[in-house]
mmCIF file of C-alpha atoms and ligand atoms in Angstrom:
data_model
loop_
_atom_site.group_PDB
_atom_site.id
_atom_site.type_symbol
_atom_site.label_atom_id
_atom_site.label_comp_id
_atom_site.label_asym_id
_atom_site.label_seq_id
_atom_site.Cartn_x
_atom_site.Cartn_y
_atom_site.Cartn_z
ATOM 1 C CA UNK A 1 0.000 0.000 0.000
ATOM 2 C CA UNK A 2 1.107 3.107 -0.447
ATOM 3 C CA UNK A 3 2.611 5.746 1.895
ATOM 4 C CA UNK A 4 1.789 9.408 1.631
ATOM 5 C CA UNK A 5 2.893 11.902 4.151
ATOM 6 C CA UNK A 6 3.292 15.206 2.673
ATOM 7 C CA UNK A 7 -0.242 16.603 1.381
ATOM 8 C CA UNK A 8 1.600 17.145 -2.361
ATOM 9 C CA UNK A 9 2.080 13.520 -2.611
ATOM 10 C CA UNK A 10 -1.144 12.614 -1.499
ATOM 11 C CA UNK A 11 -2.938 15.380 -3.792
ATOM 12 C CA UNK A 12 -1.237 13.759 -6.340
ATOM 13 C CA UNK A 13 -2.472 10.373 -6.380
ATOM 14 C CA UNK A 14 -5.828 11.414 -5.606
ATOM 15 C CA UNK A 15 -5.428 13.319 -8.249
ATOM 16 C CA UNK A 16 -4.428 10.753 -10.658
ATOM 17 C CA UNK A 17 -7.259 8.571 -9.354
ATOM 18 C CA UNK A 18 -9.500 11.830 -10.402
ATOM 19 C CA UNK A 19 -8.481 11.842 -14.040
ATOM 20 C CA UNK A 20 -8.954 7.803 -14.245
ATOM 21 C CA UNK A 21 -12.887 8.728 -13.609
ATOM 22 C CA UNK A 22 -12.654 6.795 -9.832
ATOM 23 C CA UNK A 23 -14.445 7.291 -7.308
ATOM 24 C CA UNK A 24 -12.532 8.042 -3.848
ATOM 25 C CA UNK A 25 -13.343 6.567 -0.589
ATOM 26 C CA UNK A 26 -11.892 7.655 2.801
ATOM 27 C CA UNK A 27 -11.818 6.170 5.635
ATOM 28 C CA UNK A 28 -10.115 8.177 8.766
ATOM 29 C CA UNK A 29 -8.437 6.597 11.488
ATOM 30 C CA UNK A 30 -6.323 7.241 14.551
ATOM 31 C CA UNK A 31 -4.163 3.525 13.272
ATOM 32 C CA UNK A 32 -4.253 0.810 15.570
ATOM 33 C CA UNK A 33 -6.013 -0.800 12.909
ATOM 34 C CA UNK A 34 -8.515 -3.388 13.972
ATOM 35 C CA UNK A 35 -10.857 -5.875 11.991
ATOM 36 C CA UNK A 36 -13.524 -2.480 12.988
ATOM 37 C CA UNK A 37 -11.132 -0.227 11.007
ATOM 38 C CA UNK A 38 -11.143 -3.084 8.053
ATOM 39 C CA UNK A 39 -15.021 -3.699 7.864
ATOM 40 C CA UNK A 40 -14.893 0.076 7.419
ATOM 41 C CA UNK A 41 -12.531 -0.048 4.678
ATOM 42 C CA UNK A 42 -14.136 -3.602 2.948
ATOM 43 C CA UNK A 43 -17.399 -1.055 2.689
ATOM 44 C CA UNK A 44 -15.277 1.930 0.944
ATOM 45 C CA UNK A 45 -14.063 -0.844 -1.461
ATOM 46 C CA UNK A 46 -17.410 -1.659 -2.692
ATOM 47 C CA UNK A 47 -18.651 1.585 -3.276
ATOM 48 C CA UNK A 48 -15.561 3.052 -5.023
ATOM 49 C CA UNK A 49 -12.733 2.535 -7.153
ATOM 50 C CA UNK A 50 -10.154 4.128 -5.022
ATOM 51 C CA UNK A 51 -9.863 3.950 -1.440
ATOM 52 C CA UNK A 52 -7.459 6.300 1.269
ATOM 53 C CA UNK A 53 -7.066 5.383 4.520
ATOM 54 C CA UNK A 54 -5.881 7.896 6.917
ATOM 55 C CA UNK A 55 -3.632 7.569 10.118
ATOM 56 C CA UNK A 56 -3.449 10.404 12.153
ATOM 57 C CA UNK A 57 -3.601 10.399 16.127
ATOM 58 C CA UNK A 58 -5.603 13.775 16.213
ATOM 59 C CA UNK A 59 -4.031 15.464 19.090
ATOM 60 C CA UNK A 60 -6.810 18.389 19.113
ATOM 61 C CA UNK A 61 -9.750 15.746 20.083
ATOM 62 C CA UNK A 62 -7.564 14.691 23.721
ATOM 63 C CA UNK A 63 -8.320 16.619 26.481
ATOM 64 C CA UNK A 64 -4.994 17.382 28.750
ATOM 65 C CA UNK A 65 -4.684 14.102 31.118
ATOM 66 C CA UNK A 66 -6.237 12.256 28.255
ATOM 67 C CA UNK A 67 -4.536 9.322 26.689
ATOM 68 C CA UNK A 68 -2.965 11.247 23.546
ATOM 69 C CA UNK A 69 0.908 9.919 24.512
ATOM 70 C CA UNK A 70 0.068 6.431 25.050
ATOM 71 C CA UNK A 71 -2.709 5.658 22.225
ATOM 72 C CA UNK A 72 -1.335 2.727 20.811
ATOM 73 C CA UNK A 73 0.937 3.545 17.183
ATOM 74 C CA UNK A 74 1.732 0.942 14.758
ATOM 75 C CA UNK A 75 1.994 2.249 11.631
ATOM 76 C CA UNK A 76 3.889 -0.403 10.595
ATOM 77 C CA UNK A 77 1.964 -3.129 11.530
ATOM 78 C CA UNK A 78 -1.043 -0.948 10.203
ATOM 79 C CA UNK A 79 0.023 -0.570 6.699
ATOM 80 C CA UNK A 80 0.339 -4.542 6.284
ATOM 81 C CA UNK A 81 -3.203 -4.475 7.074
ATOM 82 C CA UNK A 82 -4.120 -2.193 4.481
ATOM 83 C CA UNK A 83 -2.223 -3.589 1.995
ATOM 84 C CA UNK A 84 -3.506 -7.448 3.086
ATOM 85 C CA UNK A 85 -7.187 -5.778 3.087
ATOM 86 C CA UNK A 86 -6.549 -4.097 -0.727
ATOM 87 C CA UNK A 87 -6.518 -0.275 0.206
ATOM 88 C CA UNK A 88 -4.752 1.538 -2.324
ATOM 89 C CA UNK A 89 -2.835 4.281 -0.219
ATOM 90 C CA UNK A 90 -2.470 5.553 2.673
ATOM 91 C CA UNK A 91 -2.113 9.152 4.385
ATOM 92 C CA UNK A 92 -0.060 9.417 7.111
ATOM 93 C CA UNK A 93 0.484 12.896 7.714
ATOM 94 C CA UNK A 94 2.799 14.201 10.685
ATOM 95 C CA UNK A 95 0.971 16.236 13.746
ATOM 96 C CA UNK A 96 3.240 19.126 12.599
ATOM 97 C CA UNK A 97 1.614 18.883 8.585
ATOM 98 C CA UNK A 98 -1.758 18.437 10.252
ATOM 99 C CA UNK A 99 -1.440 21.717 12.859
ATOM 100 C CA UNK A 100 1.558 23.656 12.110
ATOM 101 C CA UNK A 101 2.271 26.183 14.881
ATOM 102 C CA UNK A 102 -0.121 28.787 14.994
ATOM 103 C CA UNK A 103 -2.747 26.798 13.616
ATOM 104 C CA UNK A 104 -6.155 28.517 15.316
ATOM 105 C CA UNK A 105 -9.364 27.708 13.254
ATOM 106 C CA UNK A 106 -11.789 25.203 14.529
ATOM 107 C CA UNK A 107 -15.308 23.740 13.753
ATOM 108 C CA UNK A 108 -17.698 23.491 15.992
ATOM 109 C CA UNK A 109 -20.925 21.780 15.890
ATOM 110 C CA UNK A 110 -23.173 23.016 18.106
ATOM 111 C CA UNK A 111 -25.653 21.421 20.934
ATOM 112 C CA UNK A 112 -24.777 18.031 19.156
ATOM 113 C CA UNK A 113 -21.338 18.410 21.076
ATOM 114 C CA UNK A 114 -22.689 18.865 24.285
ATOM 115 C CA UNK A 115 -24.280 16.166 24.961
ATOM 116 C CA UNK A 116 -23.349 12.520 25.733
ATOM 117 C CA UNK A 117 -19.693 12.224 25.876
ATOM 118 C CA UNK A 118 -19.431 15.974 25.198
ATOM 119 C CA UNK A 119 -21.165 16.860 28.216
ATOM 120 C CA UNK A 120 -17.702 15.627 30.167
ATOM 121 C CA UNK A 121 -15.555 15.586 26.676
ATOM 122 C CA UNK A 122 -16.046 19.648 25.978
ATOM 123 C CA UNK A 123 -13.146 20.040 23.533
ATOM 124 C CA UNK A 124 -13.459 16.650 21.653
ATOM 125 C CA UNK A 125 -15.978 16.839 19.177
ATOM 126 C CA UNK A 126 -14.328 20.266 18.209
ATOM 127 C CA UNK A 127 -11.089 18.304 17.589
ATOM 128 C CA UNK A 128 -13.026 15.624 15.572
ATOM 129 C CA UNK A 129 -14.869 17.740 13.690
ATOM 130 C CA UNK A 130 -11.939 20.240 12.945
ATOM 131 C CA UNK A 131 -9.586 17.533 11.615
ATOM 132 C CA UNK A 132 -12.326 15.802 9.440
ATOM 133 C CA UNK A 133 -13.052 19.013 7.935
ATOM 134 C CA UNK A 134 -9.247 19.151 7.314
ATOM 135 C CA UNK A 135 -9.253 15.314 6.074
ATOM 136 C CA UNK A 136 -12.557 16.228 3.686
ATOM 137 C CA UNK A 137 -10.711 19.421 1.859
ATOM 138 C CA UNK A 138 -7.489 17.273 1.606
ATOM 139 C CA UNK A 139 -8.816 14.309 -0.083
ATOM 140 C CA UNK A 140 -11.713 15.285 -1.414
ATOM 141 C CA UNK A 141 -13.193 11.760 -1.308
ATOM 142 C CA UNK A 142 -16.473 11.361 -2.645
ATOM 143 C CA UNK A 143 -17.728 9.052 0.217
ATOM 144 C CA UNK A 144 -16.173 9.134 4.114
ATOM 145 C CA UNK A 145 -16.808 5.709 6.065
ATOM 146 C CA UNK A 146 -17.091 5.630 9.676
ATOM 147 C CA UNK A 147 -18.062 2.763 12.857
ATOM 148 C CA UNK A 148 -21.563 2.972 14.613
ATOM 149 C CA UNK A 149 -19.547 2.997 17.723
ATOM 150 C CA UNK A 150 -18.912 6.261 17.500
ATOM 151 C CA UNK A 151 -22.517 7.087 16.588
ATOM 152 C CA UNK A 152 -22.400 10.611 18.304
ATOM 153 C CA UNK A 153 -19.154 11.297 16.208
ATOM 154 C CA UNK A 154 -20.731 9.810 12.997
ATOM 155 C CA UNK A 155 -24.214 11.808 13.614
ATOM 156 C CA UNK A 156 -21.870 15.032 14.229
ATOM 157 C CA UNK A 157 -19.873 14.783 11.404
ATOM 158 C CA UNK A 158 -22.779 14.517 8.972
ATOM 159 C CA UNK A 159 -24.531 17.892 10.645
ATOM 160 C CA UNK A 160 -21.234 19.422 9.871
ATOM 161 C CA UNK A 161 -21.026 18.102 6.391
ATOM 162 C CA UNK A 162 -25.059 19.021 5.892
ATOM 163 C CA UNK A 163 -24.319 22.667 7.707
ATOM 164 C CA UNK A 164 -21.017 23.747 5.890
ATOM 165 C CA UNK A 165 -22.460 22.192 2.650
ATOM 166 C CA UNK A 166 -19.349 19.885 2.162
ATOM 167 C CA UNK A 167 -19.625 17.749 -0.858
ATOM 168 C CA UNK A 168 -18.756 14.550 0.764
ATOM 169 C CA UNK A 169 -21.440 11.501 1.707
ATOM 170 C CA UNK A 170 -20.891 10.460 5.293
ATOM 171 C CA UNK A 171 -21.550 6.716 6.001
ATOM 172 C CA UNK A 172 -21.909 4.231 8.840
ATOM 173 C CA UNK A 173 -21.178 0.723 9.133
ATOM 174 C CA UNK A 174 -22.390 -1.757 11.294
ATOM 175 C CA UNK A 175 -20.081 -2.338 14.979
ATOM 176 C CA UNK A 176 -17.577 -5.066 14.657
ATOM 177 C CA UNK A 177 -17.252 -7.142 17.353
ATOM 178 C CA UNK A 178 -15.386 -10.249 19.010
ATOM 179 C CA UNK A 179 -17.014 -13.580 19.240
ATOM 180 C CA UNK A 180 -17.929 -12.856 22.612
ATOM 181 C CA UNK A 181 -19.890 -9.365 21.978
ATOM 182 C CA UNK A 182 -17.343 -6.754 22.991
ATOM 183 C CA UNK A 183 -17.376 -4.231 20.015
ATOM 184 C CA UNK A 184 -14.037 -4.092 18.949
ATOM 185 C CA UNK A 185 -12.164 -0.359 19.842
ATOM 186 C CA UNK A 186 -8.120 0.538 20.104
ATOM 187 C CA UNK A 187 -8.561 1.184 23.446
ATOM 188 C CA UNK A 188 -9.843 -2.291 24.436
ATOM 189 C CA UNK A 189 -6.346 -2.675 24.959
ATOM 190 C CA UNK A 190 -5.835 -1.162 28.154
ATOM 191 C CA UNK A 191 -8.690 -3.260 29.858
ATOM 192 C CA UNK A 192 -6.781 -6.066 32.055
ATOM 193 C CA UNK A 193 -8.434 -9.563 31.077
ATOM 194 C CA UNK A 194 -10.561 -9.226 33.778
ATOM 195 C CA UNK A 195 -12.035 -5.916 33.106
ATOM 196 C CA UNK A 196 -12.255 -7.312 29.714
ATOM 197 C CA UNK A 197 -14.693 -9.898 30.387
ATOM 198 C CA UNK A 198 -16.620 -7.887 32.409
ATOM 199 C CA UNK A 199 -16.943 -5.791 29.763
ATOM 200 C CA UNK A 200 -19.273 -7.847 28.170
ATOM 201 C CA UNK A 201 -21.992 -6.681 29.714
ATOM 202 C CA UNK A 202 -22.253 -3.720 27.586
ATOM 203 C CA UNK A 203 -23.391 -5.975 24.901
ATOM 204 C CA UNK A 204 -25.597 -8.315 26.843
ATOM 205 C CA UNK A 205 -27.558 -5.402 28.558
ATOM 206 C CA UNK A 206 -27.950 -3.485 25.188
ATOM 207 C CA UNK A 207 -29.397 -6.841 23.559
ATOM 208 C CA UNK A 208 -31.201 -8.078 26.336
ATOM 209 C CA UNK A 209 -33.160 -4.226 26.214
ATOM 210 C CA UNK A 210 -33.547 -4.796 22.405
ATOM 211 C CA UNK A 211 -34.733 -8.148 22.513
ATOM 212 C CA UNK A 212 -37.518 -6.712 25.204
ATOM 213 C CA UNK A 213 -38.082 -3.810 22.822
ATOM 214 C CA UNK A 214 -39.097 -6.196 20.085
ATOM 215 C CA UNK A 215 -41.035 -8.289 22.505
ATOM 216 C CA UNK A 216 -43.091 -5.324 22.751
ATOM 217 C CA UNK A 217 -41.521 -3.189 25.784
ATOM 218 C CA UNK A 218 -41.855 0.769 24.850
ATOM 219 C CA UNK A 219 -40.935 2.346 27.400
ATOM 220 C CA UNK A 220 -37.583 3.900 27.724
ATOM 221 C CA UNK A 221 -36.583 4.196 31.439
ATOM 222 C CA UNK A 222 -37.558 0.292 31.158
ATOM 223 C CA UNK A 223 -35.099 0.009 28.367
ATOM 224 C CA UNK A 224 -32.130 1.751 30.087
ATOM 225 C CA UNK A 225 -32.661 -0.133 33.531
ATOM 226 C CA UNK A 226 -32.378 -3.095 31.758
ATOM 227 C CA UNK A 227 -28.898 -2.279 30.405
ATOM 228 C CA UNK A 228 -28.092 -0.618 33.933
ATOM 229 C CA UNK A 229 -28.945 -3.515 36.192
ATOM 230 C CA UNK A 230 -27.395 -5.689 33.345
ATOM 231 C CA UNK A 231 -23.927 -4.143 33.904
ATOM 232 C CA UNK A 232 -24.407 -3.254 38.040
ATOM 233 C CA UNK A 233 -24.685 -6.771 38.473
ATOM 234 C CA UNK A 234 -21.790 -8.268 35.778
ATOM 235 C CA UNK A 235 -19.798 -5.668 35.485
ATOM 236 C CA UNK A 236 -19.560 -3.976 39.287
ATOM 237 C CA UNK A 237 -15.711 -2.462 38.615
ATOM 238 C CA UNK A 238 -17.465 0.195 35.604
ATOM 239 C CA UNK A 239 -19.296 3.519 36.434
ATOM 240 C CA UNK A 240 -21.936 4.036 34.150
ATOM 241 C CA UNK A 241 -21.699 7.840 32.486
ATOM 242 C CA UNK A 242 -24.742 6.900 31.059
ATOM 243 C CA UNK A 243 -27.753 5.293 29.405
ATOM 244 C CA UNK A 244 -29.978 6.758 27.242
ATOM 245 C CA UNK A 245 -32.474 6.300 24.366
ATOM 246 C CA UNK A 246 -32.310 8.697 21.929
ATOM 247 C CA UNK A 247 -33.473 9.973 19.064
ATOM 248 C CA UNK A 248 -31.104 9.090 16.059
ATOM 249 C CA UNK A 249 -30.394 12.619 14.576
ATOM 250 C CA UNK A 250 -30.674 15.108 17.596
ATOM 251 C CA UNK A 251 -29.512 12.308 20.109
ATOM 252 C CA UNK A 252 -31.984 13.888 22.660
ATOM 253 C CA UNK A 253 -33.719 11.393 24.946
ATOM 254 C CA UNK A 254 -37.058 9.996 23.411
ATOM 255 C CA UNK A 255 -40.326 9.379 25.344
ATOM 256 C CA UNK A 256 -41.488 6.531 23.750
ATOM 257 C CA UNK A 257 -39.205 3.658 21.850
ATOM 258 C CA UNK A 258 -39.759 3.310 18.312
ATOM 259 C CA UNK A 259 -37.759 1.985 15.580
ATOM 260 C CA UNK A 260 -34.747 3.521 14.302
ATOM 261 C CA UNK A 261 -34.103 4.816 17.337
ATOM 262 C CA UNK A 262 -30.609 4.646 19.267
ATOM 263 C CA UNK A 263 -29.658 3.034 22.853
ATOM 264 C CA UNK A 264 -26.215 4.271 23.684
ATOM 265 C CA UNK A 265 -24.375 3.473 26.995
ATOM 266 C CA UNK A 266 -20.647 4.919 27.879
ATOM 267 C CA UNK A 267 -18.936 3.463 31.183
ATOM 268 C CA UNK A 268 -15.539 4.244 32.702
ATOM 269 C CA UNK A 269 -13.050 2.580 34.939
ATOM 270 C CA UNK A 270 -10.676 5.496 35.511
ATOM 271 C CA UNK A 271 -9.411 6.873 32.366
ATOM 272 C CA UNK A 272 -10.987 3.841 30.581
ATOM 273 C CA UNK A 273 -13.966 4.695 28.733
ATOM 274 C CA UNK A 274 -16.210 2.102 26.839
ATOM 275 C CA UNK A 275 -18.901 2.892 24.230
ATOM 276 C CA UNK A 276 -21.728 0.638 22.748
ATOM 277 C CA UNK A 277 -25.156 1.224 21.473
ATOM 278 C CA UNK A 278 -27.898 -0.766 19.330
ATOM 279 C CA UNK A 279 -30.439 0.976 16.850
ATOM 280 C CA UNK A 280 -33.679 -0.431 17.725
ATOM 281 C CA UNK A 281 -35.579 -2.488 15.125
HETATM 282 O O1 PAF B 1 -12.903 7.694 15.144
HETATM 283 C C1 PAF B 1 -11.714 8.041 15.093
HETATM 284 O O2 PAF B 1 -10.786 7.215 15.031
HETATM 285 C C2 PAF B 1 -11.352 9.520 15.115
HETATM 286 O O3 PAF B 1 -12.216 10.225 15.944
HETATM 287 C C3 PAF B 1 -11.298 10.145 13.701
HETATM 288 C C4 PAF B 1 -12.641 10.108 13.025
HETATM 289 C C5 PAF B 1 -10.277 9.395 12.861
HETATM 290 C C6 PAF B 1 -10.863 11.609 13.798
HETATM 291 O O4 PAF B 1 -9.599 11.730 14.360
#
């Protein structure tokens, strides 16, 4: 696979891939590439002709005392993936291309941000949303993939697109996760085996609440209890930030459970956050 690090380069082969009538598919990530991260790029390769994957530990979405130093970096061991999974470049850019000193223009999507993790993350989804604005005018793809994990980030980043008018498609792809339910994340890493397996429970409360919501159950403090008691009671070492239903655009709690709409829970253990969340159907 290739390697781009300066922007020329990478301009250039996009470029190229431009004048060959392809269409470009993006798919950003921090590396620490994961069968997640690959799913994401398997979808870019059947909508397009060309797809860029880029690798770029974002330092403006870490909060000071976040884990920004020790996110895992393999770039190595990254690119073999690519090139096993059939990318066809990817953009590697240095912290020092991506925010030169000085740099001091940010996007910021409103009440979206706020919310959720935002509400204890203030700065993050400014640091998201600013670098994938960056990635967007860079490559230019025609199509950006991202992981229902993140489904605040992935709801965020299409209000920005929608907002600033950018001509780029923002998709979402279904969670990958291990055998045993844990959706798959960089940062699983730092769970010891034994917060590992009690992180399980994420999953099992989440399905346990959707298999009651098809079964007819509509109300959503009944939902979220479920998933609560779920991981009090297998998962005692996590605090849950919370549990909510929401509504899958504005991500503001619903009243009644319908279809479509989203059940997202975030614990922590220390610095370790988890995410998960199910779309009702
Ligand atoms: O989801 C991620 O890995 C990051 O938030 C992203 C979208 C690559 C922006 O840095």
């Amino acid at each position: 696979v290739l390697a781009l690090e300066n922007i020329e380069e990478m301009r250039e082969v996009v470029g190229l891939w431009r004048r060959e009538g392809a269409r470009v598919g993006l798919v950003p990530t921090m590396g620490a590439l994961h069968d997640g991260h690959l799913s994401l790029v398997e979808a870019a390769l059947r909508e397009n002709e060309r797809v860029m994957v880029s690798i770029f530990v974002n330092p403006t979405q870490f909060a000071p005392g976040e884990d920004y130093a020790r996110y895992p970096r393999d770039t190595a061991a990254d690119l073999e993936k690519l090139e096993a999974a059939g990318c066809h470049a990817a953009f590697v850019p240095t912290a020092e291309t991506m925010f030169p000193d000085g740099f001091d223009t940010h996007v910021e999507v409103g009440a979206l941000s706020r919310v959720l993790i935002g509400a204890h993350r203030p700065t993050h989804f400014r640091g998201v949303a600013t670098v994938c604005a960056k990635l967007f005018h860079l490559v230019q793809p025609d199509t950006a993939y991202f992981g229902q994990k993140d489904y605040q980030q992935v709801v965020i980043l299409k209000k920005m697109v929608a907002d600033l008018n950018f001509p780029v498609g923002v998709r979402m792809a279904p969670i990958a996760r291990s055998a045993d339910g844990l959706a798959l994340s960089s940062r699983n890493r730092y769970l010891s085996p034994a917060q590992r397996a009690e992180a399980t429970a994420l999953y099992r409360g989440l399905n346990t609440a959707l298999a009651q919501f098809r079964a007819g159950e509509r109300d959503p403090v009944r939902l979220t209890a479920t998933v609560a008691s779920e991981i009090a009671a297998q998962a005692p070492g996590f605090e849950i930030a919370y549990v909510v239903l929401a509504d899958p655009h504005t991500l503001a709690p619903v009243e009644v459970a319908a279809p479509g709409q989203v059940l997202l829970v975030e614990v922590y253990l220390d610095a370790v956050r988890l995410y998960d969340n199910v779309i009702l159907s």
